[in-house]
mmCIF file of C-alpha atoms in Angstrom:
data_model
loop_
_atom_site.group_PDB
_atom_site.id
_atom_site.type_symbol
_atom_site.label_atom_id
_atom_site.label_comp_id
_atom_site.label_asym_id
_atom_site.label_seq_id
_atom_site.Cartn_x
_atom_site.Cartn_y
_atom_site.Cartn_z
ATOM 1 C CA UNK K 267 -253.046 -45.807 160.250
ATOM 2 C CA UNK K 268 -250.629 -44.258 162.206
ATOM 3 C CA UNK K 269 -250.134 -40.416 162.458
ATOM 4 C CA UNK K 270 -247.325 -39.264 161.206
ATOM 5 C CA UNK K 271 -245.419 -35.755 160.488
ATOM 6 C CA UNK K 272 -246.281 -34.414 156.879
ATOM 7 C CA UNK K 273 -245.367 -31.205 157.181
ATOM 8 C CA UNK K 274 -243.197 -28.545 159.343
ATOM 9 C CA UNK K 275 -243.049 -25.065 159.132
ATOM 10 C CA UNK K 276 -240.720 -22.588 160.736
ATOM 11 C CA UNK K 277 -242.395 -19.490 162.852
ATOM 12 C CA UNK K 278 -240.033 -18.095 164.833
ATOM 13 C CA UNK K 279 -235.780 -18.939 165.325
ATOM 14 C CA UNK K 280 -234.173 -17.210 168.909
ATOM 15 C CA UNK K 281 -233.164 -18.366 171.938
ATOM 16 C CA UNK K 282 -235.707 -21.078 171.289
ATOM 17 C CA UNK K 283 -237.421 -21.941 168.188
ATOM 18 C CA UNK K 284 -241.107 -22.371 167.114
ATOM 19 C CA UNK K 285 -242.775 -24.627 164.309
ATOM 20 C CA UNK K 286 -245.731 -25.412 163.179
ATOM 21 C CA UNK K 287 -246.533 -29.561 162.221
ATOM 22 C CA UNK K 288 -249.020 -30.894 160.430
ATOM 23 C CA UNK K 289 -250.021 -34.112 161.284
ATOM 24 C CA UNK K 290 -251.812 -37.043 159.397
ATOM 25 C CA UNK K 291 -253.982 -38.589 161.768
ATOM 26 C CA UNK K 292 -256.740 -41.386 161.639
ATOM 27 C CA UNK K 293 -259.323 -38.788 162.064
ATOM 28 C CA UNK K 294 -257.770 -35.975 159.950
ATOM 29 C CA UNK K 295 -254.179 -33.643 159.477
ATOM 30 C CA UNK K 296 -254.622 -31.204 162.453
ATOM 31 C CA UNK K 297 -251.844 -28.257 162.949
ATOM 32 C CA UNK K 298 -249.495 -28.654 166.366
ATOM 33 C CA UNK K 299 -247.124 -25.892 167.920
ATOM 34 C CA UNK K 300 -243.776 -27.752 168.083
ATOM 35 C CA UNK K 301 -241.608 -25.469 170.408
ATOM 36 C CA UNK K 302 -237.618 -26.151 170.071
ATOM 37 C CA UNK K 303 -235.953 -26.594 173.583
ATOM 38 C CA UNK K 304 -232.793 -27.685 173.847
ATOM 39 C CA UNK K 305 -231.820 -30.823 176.264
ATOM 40 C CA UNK K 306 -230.888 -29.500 179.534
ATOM 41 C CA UNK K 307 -230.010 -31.490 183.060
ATOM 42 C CA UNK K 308 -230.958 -30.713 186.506
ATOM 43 C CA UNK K 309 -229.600 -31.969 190.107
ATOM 44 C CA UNK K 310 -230.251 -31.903 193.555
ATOM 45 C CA UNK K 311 -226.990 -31.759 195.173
ATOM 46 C CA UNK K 312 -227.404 -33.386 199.224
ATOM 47 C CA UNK K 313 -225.580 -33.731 202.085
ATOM 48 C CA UNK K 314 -226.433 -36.858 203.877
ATOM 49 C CA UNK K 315 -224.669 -36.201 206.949
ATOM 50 C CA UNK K 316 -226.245 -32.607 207.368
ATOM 51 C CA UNK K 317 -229.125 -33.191 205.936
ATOM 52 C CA UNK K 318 -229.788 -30.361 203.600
ATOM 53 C CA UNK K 319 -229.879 -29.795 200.311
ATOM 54 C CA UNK K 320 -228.336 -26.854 197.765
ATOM 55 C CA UNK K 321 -231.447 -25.130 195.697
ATOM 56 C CA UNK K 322 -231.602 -21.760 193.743
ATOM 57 C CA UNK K 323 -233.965 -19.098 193.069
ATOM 58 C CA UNK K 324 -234.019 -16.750 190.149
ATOM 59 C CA UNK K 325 -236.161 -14.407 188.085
ATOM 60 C CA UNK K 326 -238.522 -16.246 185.293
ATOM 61 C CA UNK K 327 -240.236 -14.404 182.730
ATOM 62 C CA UNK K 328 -243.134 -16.908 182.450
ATOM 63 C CA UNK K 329 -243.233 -17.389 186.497
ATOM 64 C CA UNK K 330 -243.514 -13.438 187.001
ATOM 65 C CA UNK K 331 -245.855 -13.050 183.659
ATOM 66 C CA UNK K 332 -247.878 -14.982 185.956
ATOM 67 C CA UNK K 333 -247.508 -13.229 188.587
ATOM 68 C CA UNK K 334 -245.754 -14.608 190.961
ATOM 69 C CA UNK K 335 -242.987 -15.062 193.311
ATOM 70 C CA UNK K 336 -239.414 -16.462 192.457
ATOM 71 C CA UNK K 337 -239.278 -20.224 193.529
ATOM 72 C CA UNK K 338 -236.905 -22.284 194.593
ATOM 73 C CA UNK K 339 -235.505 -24.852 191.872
ATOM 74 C CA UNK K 340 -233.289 -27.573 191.339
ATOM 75 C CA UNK K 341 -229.997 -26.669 190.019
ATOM 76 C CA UNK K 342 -230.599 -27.092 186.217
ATOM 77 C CA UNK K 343 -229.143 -25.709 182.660
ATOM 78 C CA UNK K 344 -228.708 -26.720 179.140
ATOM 79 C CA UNK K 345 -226.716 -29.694 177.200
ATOM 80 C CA UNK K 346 -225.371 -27.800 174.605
ATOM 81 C CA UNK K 347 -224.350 -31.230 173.380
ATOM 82 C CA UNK K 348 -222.019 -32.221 176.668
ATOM 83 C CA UNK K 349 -222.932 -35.222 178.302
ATOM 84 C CA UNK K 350 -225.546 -34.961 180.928
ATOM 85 C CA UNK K 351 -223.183 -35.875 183.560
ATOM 86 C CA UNK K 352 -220.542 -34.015 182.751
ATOM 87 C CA UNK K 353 -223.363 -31.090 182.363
ATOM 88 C CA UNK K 354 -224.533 -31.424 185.954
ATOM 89 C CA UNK K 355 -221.230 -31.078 187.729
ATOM 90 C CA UNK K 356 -220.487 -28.033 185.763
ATOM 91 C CA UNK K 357 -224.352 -26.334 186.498
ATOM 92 C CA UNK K 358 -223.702 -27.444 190.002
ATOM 93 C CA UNK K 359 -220.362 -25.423 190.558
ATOM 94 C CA UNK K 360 -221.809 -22.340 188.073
ATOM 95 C CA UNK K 361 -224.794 -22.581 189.997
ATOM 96 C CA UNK K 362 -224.873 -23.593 193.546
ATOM 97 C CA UNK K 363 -221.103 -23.400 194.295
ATOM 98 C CA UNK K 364 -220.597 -26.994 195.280
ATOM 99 C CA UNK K 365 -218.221 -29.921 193.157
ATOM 100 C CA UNK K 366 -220.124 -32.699 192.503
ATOM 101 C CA UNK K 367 -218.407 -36.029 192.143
ATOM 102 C CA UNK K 368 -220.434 -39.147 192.500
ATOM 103 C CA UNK K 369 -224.023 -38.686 190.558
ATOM 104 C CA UNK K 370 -227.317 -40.945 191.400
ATOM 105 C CA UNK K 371 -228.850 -40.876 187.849
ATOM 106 C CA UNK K 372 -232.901 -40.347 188.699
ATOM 107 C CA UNK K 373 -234.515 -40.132 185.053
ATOM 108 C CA UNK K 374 -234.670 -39.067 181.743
ATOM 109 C CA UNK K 375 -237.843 -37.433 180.449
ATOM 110 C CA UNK K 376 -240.011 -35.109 178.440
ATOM 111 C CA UNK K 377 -241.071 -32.337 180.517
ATOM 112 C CA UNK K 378 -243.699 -31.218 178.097
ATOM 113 C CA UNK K 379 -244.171 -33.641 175.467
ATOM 114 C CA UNK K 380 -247.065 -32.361 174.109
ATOM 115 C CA UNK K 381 -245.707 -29.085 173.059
ATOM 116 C CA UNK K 382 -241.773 -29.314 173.767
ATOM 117 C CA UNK K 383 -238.766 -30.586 172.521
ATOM 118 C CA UNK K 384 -237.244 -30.349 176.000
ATOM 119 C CA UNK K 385 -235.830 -33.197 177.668
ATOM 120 C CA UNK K 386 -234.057 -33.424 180.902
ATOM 121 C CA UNK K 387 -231.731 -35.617 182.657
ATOM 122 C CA UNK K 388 -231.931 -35.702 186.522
ATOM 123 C CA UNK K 389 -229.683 -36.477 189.072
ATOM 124 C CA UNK K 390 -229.316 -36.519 192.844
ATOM 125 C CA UNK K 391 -225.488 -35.966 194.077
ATOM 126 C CA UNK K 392 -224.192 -36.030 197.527
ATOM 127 C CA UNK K 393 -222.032 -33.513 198.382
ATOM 128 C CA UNK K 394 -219.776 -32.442 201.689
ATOM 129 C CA UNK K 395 -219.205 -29.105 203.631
ATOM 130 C CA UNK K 396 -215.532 -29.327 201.958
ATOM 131 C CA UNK K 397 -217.056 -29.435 198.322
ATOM 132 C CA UNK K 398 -218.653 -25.850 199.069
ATOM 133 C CA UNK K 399 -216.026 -23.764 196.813
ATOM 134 C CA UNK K 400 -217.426 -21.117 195.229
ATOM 135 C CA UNK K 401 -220.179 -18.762 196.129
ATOM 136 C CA UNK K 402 -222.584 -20.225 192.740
ATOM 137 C CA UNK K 403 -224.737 -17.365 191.381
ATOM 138 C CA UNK K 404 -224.707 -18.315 188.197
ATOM 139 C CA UNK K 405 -222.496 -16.827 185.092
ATOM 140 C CA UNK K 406 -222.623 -13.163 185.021
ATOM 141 C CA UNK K 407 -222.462 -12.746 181.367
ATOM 142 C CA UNK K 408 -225.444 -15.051 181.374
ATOM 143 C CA UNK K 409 -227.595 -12.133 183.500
ATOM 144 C CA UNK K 410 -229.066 -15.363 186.116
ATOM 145 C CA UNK K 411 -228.717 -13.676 189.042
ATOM 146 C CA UNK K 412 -229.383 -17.311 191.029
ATOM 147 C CA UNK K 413 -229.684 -16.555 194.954
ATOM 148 C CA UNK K 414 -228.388 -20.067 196.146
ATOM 149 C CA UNK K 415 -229.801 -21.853 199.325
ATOM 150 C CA UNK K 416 -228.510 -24.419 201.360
ATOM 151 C CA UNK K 417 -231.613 -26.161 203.493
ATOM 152 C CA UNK K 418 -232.725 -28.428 205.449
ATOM 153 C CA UNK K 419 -234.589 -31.106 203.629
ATOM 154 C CA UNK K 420 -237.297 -31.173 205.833
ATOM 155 C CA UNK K 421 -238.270 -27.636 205.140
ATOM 156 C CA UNK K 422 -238.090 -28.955 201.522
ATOM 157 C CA UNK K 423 -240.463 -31.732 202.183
ATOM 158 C CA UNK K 424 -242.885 -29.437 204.009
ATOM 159 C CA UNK K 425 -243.290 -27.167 200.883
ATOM 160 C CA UNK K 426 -244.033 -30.466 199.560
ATOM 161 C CA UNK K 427 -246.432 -31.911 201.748
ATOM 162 C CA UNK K 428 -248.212 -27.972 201.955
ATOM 163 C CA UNK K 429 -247.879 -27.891 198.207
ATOM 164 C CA UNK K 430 -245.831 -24.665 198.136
ATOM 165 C CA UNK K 431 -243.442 -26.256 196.423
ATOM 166 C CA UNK K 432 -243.750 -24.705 192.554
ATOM 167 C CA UNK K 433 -240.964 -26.332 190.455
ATOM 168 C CA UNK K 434 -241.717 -29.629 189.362
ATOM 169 C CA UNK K 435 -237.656 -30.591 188.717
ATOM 170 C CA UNK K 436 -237.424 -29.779 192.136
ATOM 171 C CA UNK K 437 -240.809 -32.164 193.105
ATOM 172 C CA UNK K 438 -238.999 -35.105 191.216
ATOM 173 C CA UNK K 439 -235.895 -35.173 192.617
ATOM 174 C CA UNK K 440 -236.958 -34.605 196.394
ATOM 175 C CA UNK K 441 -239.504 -37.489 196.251
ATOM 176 C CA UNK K 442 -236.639 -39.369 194.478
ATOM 177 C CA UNK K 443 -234.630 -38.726 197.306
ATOM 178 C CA UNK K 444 -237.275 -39.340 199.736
ATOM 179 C CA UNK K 445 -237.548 -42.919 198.177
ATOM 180 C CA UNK K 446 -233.994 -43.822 197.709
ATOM 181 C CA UNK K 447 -233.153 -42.607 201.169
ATOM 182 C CA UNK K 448 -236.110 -42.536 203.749
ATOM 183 C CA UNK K 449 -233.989 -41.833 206.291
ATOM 184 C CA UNK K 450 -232.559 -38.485 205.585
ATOM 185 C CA UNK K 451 -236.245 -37.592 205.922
ATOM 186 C CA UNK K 452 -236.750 -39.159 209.097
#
């Protein structure tokens, strides 16, 4: 037997949604939280030549519930059904202040499959000084306040290799990076 959906029930609708599933399985129907996230994207814009890489930081409910600092992230934000390219470029320039043009597509995957509808696309991008146009910070009507950063990507790999490094889009894409292109790390 395979388990299988028998049941949904809504418990909350907002800015994200909640359910509650039961499930059929070989050893009984159990009850799982199914929360609704939408698809989102997130990129690590580069510059080869430079060596650095754009980042943000912002305030996170669930990151200061817990306590703790703001941490730097990969450039990310929601489909809202454009295509995940298209997406990127646009987050990039709301975000970080930099056009993107050429994207390295990295993966596609669940970020919390257990609980979360929530998948993301992620890309790597190269970028030049001359595609720095805006100042990034986000949409004001959105209320992101996004600091952006423009680093070295060794700093970024020593949060890495000191494991100070908190976002795990962010993780991804650098040791993407660091695979695809050593050298930039060297």
């Amino acid at each position: 037997m395979r388990s299988e959906i028998v049941a949904l029930r809504d418990i909350y609708r907002g800015w994200m949604g909640l359910l509650m599933a039961t499930l059929r399985t070989p050893s009984g129907d159990v009850e799982r939280h199914i929360m609704l996230n939408r698809e989102a994207v997130c990129v690590l814009p580069y510059d080869p030549e430079r060596r650095t890489a754009i980042v943000v930081s912002m305030l996170r409910a669930p990151v200061a519930y817990a306590g703790e600092p703001d941490m730097l992230e990969a450039i990310a934000g929601s489909l809202d059904g454009a295509d995940p390219a298209d997406c990127a470029r646009r987050e990039a320039l709301e975000e970080g202040g930099v056009r993107l043009g050429m994207l390295e597509p990295v993966a596609r995957a669940w970020t919390m499959p257990s609980n979360s509808t929530e998948r993301l696309a992620f890309y790597l991008a190269p970028y030049r000084p001359a595609d720095r146009i805006g100042d990034g910070g986000g949409i004001a009507d959105e209320h992101e306040n996004i600091t952006v950063h423009e680093l070295p990507l060794e700093a970024l790999w020593r949060l890495v290799d000191t494991c100070e490094l908190r976002d795990g889009k962010l993780l991804l894409l650098l040791q993407a990076l660091r695979i695809r292109r050593p050298d930039l790390f060297a």
